[in-house]
Amino acid sequence: QKRSERFIQSANAAVHRPPPMDFYPEINFDRLGKPWRELTSGCDQKSLDGWKEAAREELEGVVDSGSVSAPMDKPPDQPALTSLFVWREKDDGRKKARWCPRGCGQKVGTNYEEAETMAPVVDKVSLRILLALAVAVGARLRQIDVVLAFLYAELRETVYVYAPPGVDIGRDASGHPKVFQLLKSVYG
């Protein structure tokens, strides 16, 4: 077994994780709010059904990937992020919905450490320089496509998220909405 795999297993064993959610929440499309109304105003039934199916597929994907816990009462001393659906129509006409916790509500030092917010990406200038150098020295370049490389990574932090508007996952005894605990990273 590789050293990195042993490290990940030991780190995960030390963190108590609630069980992942094992059902699909229902979506009340009438309660999705202004972005939904603007998106669907003037839509024909086929297009409307496409957007609804995109939202259902997104929630099913989040549940199936084990990215969220079963709904739970929010601990009183813990903050929870709000969330929303982000809608996009692909060039080929397919409809996509993404469930995005609003990470902008997090605070440096409280919810995450500043040094941990880096995502490795390449900008165009760096790529052009790399390609020019490769041509100059006659090097061979190969391209690989890693799909979802950083998506669904295990979280070390405890992050609670409210369901997006229109998705009811229940209420606690005092009437406050329940929350999910994020178990893996998602968009947002």
Tab-separated table of C-alpha atoms in Angstrom:
chain	number	residue	atom	x	y	z
A	1	GLN	CA	0.000	0.000	0.000
A	2	LYS	CA	1.332	3.425	-0.920
A	3	ARG	CA	2.405	5.834	1.785
A	4	SER	CA	-0.087	8.482	0.605
A	5	GLU	CA	-2.969	5.979	0.766
A	6	ARG	CA	-2.031	5.006	4.326
A	7	PHE	CA	-1.912	8.691	5.313
A	8	ILE	CA	-5.361	9.364	3.848
A	9	GLN	CA	-6.847	6.300	5.544
A	10	SER	CA	-5.407	7.246	8.933
A	11	ALA	CA	-6.595	10.870	8.545
A	12	ASN	CA	-10.083	9.724	7.600
A	13	ALA	CA	-10.213	7.234	10.481
A	14	ALA	CA	-9.488	10.027	12.964
A	15	VAL	CA	-12.429	12.140	11.739
A	16	HIS	CA	-15.966	11.148	12.724
A	17	ARG	CA	-18.172	11.299	9.663
A	18	PRO	CA	-21.960	11.050	9.724
A	19	PRO	CA	-23.430	8.506	7.327
A	20	PRO	CA	-24.050	9.755	3.797
A	21	MET	CA	-27.566	10.510	2.706
A	22	ASP	CA	-29.393	7.509	1.247
A	23	PHE	CA	-32.482	9.154	-0.256
A	24	TYR	CA	-33.184	11.827	-2.835
A	25	PRO	CA	-34.839	14.999	-1.519
A	26	GLU	CA	-37.887	16.321	-3.336
A	27	ILE	CA	-37.672	19.649	-5.137
A	28	ASN	CA	-40.559	22.108	-4.899
A	29	PHE	CA	-39.975	24.069	-8.105
A	30	ASP	CA	-42.489	26.747	-7.083
A	31	ARG	CA	-40.173	27.710	-4.199
A	32	LEU	CA	-36.881	27.982	-6.138
A	33	GLY	CA	-37.146	31.765	-6.226
A	34	LYS	CA	-36.394	34.566	-8.656
A	35	PRO	CA	-33.546	32.904	-10.641
A	36	TRP	CA	-35.857	29.971	-11.433
A	37	ARG	CA	-38.721	32.267	-12.466
A	38	GLU	CA	-36.430	34.307	-14.725
A	39	LEU	CA	-34.923	31.150	-16.232
A	40	THR	CA	-38.254	29.532	-17.014
A	41	SER	CA	-40.385	32.518	-17.985
A	42	GLY	CA	-41.568	31.904	-21.510
A	43	CYS	CA	-40.239	28.315	-21.584
A	44	ASP	CA	-42.229	25.682	-23.380
A	45	GLN	CA	-43.080	22.481	-21.465
A	46	LYS	CA	-40.210	20.484	-23.002
A	47	SER	CA	-37.639	23.072	-21.970
A	48	LEU	CA	-39.164	23.375	-18.499
A	49	ASP	CA	-39.003	19.589	-18.072
A	50	GLY	CA	-35.333	19.696	-19.150
A	51	TRP	CA	-34.472	22.207	-16.417
A	52	LYS	CA	-36.369	20.181	-13.805
A	53	GLU	CA	-34.581	17.004	-14.848
A	54	ALA	CA	-31.201	18.802	-14.643
A	55	ALA	CA	-31.924	19.821	-11.025
A	56	ARG	CA	-32.992	16.288	-10.089
A	57	GLU	CA	-29.879	14.785	-11.724
A	58	GLU	CA	-27.629	17.200	-9.834
A	59	LEU	CA	-29.129	16.345	-6.452
A	60	GLU	CA	-28.989	12.633	-7.247
A	61	GLY	CA	-25.326	13.004	-8.233
A	62	VAL	CA	-24.476	14.773	-4.976
A	63	VAL	CA	-26.254	12.046	-2.987
A	64	ASP	CA	-24.800	9.153	-5.016
A	65	SER	CA	-21.240	10.482	-4.663
A	66	GLY	CA	-21.605	10.524	-0.870
A	67	SER	CA	-20.846	14.251	-0.797
A	68	VAL	CA	-23.433	15.090	1.868
A	69	SER	CA	-24.600	13.516	5.103
A	70	ALA	CA	-28.173	12.687	5.884
A	71	PRO	CA	-30.084	15.803	7.015
A	72	MET	CA	-29.271	16.727	10.606
A	73	ASP	CA	-29.994	19.405	13.174
A	74	LYS	CA	-27.480	22.248	12.910
A	75	PRO	CA	-25.242	22.384	15.961
A	76	PRO	CA	-26.012	25.692	17.704
A	77	ASP	CA	-22.391	26.823	17.847
A	78	GLN	CA	-21.631	26.074	14.185
A	79	PRO	CA	-22.324	28.338	11.177
A	80	ALA	CA	-23.965	26.921	8.066
A	81	LEU	CA	-23.564	28.094	4.487
A	82	THR	CA	-26.525	28.894	2.299
A	83	SER	CA	-26.656	27.271	-1.118
A	84	LEU	CA	-28.317	27.688	-4.485
A	85	PHE	CA	-28.679	26.138	-7.892
A	86	VAL	CA	-26.651	27.619	-10.741
A	87	TRP	CA	-28.291	27.093	-14.128
A	88	ARG	CA	-26.568	26.830	-17.502
A	89	GLU	CA	-27.551	25.739	-20.973
A	90	LYS	CA	-24.788	23.962	-22.878
A	91	ASP	CA	-23.979	24.782	-26.508
A	92	ASP	CA	-25.714	21.597	-27.641
A	93	GLY	CA	-28.936	22.582	-25.830
A	94	ARG	CA	-28.504	20.334	-22.782
A	95	LYS	CA	-29.558	21.854	-19.490
A	96	LYS	CA	-27.215	21.754	-16.475
A	97	ALA	CA	-27.899	22.607	-12.857
A	98	ARG	CA	-25.164	22.799	-10.244
A	99	TRP	CA	-25.803	22.801	-6.509
A	100	CYS	CA	-23.397	25.347	-5.091
A	101	PRO	CA	-22.865	26.047	-1.420
A	102	ARG	CA	-22.100	29.737	-1.100
A	103	GLY	CA	-18.529	29.543	0.150
A	104	CYS	CA	-18.297	33.329	0.129
A	105	GLY	CA	-19.836	33.190	3.603
A	106	GLN	CA	-16.757	31.501	5.051
A	107	LYS	CA	-14.169	33.362	7.095
A	108	VAL	CA	-10.389	32.973	6.849
A	109	GLY	CA	-9.010	31.361	9.992
A	110	THR	CA	-12.438	30.187	11.143
A	111	ASN	CA	-13.683	27.998	8.303
A	112	TYR	CA	-10.424	27.456	6.453
A	113	GLU	CA	-6.758	28.366	6.477
A	114	GLU	CA	-5.568	30.870	3.885
A	115	ALA	CA	-2.737	28.591	2.728
A	116	GLU	CA	-5.284	25.892	1.776
A	117	THR	CA	-7.236	27.843	-0.836
A	118	MET	CA	-4.960	27.250	-3.809
A	119	ALA	CA	-6.223	25.392	-6.867
A	120	PRO	CA	-3.589	24.394	-9.422
A	121	VAL	CA	-4.515	25.892	-12.786
A	122	VAL	CA	-2.528	27.069	-15.778
A	123	ASP	CA	-3.060	30.497	-17.293
A	124	LYS	CA	-2.740	31.082	-21.033
A	125	VAL	CA	0.566	32.957	-20.858
A	126	SER	CA	2.263	30.146	-18.937
A	127	LEU	CA	0.905	27.563	-21.359
A	128	ARG	CA	2.141	29.525	-24.373
A	129	ILE	CA	5.616	29.846	-22.846
A	130	LEU	CA	5.690	26.098	-22.139
A	131	LEU	CA	4.645	25.302	-25.715
A	132	ALA	CA	7.231	27.715	-27.169
A	133	LEU	CA	9.999	26.150	-25.060
A	134	ALA	CA	8.934	22.647	-26.090
A	135	VAL	CA	9.090	23.606	-29.776
A	136	ALA	CA	12.471	25.343	-29.304
A	137	VAL	CA	14.116	22.259	-27.770
A	138	GLY	CA	12.241	19.698	-29.866
A	139	ALA	CA	10.480	18.091	-26.907
A	140	ARG	CA	7.455	15.833	-27.259
A	141	LEU	CA	4.299	16.965	-25.485
A	142	ARG	CA	1.401	14.786	-24.516
A	143	GLN	CA	-2.004	15.846	-23.317
A	144	ILE	CA	-4.127	14.021	-20.775
A	145	ASP	CA	-7.635	14.840	-19.696
A	146	VAL	CA	-8.415	14.262	-16.035
A	147	VAL	CA	-12.146	14.508	-15.557
A	148	LEU	CA	-13.303	15.752	-12.143
A	149	ALA	CA	-9.792	15.589	-10.712
A	150	PHE	CA	-10.510	17.848	-7.748
A	151	LEU	CA	-14.212	17.266	-7.429
A	152	TYR	CA	-15.508	15.146	-4.562
A	153	ALA	CA	-12.285	15.268	-2.544
A	154	GLU	CA	-12.706	14.332	1.134
A	155	LEU	CA	-13.055	17.333	3.441
A	156	ARG	CA	-11.046	17.642	6.645
A	157	GLU	CA	-13.117	20.573	7.888
A	158	THR	CA	-16.629	20.359	9.257
A	159	VAL	CA	-18.882	22.335	6.934
A	160	TYR	CA	-22.664	22.558	7.302
A	161	VAL	CA	-24.877	23.670	4.409
A	162	TYR	CA	-28.544	24.550	4.159
A	163	ALA	CA	-30.425	22.942	1.276
A	164	PRO	CA	-31.078	25.277	-1.673
A	165	PRO	CA	-34.419	27.101	-1.862
A	166	GLY	CA	-37.169	24.718	-2.924
A	167	VAL	CA	-35.499	21.628	-1.441
A	168	ASP	CA	-37.053	20.677	1.898
A	169	ILE	CA	-34.993	18.295	4.024
A	170	GLY	CA	-36.973	18.830	7.221
A	171	ARG	CA	-36.904	20.955	10.359
A	172	ASP	CA	-35.547	20.426	13.850
A	173	ALA	CA	-37.691	20.431	17.013
A	174	SER	CA	-37.513	24.230	17.277
A	175	GLY	CA	-38.605	24.729	13.664
A	176	HIS	CA	-35.213	25.641	12.158
A	177	PRO	CA	-34.275	24.064	8.819
A	178	LYS	CA	-32.049	21.000	8.960
A	179	VAL	CA	-28.641	21.050	7.292
A	180	PHE	CA	-26.332	18.732	5.412
A	181	GLN	CA	-22.778	18.170	6.518
A	182	LEU	CA	-20.525	18.311	3.491
A	183	LEU	CA	-18.402	15.171	3.424
A	184	LYS	CA	-16.711	15.880	0.104
A	185	SER	CA	-15.979	19.015	-1.858
A	186	VAL	CA	-18.541	20.270	-4.347
A	187	TYR	CA	-18.860	23.357	-6.524
A	188	GLY	CA	-18.918	26.734	-4.796
